XYZ file of C-alpha atoms in Angstrom:
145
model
C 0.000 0.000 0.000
C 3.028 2.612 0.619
C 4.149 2.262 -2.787
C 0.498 3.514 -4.083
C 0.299 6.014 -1.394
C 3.784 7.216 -2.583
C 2.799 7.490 -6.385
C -0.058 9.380 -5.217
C 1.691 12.285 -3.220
C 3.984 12.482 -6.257
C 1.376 13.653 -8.135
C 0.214 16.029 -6.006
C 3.286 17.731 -7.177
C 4.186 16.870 -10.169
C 0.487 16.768 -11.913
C -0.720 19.605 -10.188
C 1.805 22.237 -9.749
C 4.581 21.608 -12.135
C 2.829 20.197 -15.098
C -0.235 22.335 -14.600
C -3.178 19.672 -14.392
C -5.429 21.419 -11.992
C -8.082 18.849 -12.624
C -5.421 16.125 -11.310
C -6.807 18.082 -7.604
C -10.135 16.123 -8.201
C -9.020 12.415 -8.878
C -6.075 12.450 -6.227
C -7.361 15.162 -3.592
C -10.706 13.492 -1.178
C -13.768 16.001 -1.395
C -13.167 17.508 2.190
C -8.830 17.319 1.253
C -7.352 19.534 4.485
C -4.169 21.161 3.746
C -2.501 22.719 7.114
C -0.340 25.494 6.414
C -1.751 26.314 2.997
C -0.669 29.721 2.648
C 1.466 29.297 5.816
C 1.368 29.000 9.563
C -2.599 28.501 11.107
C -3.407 28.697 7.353
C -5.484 26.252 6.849
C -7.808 25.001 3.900
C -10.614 22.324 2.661
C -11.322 20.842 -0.503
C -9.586 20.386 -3.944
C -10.185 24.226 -4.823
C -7.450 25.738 -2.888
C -5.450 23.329 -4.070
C -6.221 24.287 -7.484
C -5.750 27.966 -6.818
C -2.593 28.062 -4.972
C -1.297 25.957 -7.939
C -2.423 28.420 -10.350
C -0.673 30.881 -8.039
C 2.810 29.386 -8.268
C 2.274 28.727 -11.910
C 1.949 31.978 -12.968
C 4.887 33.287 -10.676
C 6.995 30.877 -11.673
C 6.535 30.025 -15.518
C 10.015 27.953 -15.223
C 9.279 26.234 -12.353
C 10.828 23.290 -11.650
C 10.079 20.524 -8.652
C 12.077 17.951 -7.396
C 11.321 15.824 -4.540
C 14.818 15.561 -2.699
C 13.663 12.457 0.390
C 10.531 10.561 0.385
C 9.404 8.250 3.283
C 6.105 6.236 3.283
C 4.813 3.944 5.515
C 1.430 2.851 6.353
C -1.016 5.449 5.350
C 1.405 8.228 5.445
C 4.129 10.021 3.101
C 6.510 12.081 3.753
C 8.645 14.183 0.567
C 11.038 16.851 1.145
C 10.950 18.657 -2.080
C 12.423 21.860 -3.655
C 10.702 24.457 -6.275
C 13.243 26.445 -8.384
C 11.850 29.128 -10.778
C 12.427 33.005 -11.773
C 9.872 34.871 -10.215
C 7.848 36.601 -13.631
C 4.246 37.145 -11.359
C 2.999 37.652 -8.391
C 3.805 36.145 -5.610
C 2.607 36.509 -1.807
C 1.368 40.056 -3.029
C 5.049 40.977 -4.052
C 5.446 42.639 -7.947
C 7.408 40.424 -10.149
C 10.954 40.733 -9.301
C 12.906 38.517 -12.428
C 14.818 36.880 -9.828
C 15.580 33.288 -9.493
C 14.287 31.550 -5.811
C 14.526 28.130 -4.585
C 11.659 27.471 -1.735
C 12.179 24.319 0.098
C 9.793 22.482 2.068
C 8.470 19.313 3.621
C 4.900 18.017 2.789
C 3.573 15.296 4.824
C 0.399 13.597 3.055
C -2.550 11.419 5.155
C -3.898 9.070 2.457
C -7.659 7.187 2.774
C -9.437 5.695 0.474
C -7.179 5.818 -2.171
C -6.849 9.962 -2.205
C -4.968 11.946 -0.268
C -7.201 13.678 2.576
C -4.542 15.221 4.698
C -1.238 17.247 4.415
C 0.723 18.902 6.420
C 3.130 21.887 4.815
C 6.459 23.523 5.693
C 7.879 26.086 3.896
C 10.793 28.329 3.805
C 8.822 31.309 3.048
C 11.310 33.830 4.909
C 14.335 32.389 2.331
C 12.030 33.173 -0.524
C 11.126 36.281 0.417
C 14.926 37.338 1.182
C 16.011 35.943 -2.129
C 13.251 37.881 -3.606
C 15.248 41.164 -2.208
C 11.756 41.876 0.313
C 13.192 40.577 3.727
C 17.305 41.622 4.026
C 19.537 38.404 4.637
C 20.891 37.489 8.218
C 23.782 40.811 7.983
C 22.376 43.069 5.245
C 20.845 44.975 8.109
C 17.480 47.147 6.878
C 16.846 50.586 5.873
């Protein structure tokens, strides 16, 4: 079972956000999906659509995008992957302007699967390195203005 529940948080990735198959959210994602730490901490959402619009988010910030999953650990109903997202920054993002600068956000997702869809993950981010190689936050140093 592992080896299904692994294939299946792959493509929460790899369908959804970096080939761009938002309707991949409905097949792998259960009807009441809960995502902790959507949009970061106490962020939580329900359902496929937020899946599907956060995707659309990062797509169109990061036309170049590209995802690898670094670790993966599954066992019983649960799946870990520590992944990376590299991309130039050529939308949005977070509210920020497009910058043309090139980020790598790292993170670990860890996926709850039932019934043969994922209806759980957990998400950590490194949102403050993004945002300081985006030039918004200073680096540990730079100091402020």
């Amino acid at each position: 079972m592992s080896e299904g529940n692994e294939a299946l948080a792959h493509r929460f990735h790899m369908d959804i956000f970096q080939e761009g198959n938002l309707d991949a959210a409905d097949e792998i994602l259960s009807a009441d999906f809960l995502w902790h730490g959507a949009l970061g901490p106490g962020e939580d959402q329900r359902g496929p659509e937020p899946a599907k619009q956060v995707a659309s988010g990062v797509i169109a910030a990061f036309p170049d995008r590209r995802i690898t999953h670094e670790d993966t650990i599954a066992e019983g109903d649960k799946v870990l992957i520590r992944w990376a997202l590299s991309g130039t920054q050529e939308g949005e993002v977070q509210g920020i302007p497009p910058t043309g600068r090139a980020v790598t956000l790292r993170g670990f997702d860890l996926f709850r699967i039932e019934g043969g869809k994922i209806a759980e993950m957990w998400q950590e981010a490194d949102r403050l390195g993004m945002m300081q190689q985006l030039g918004v936050i200073p680096e540990p140093g730079q100091g402020g203005s």
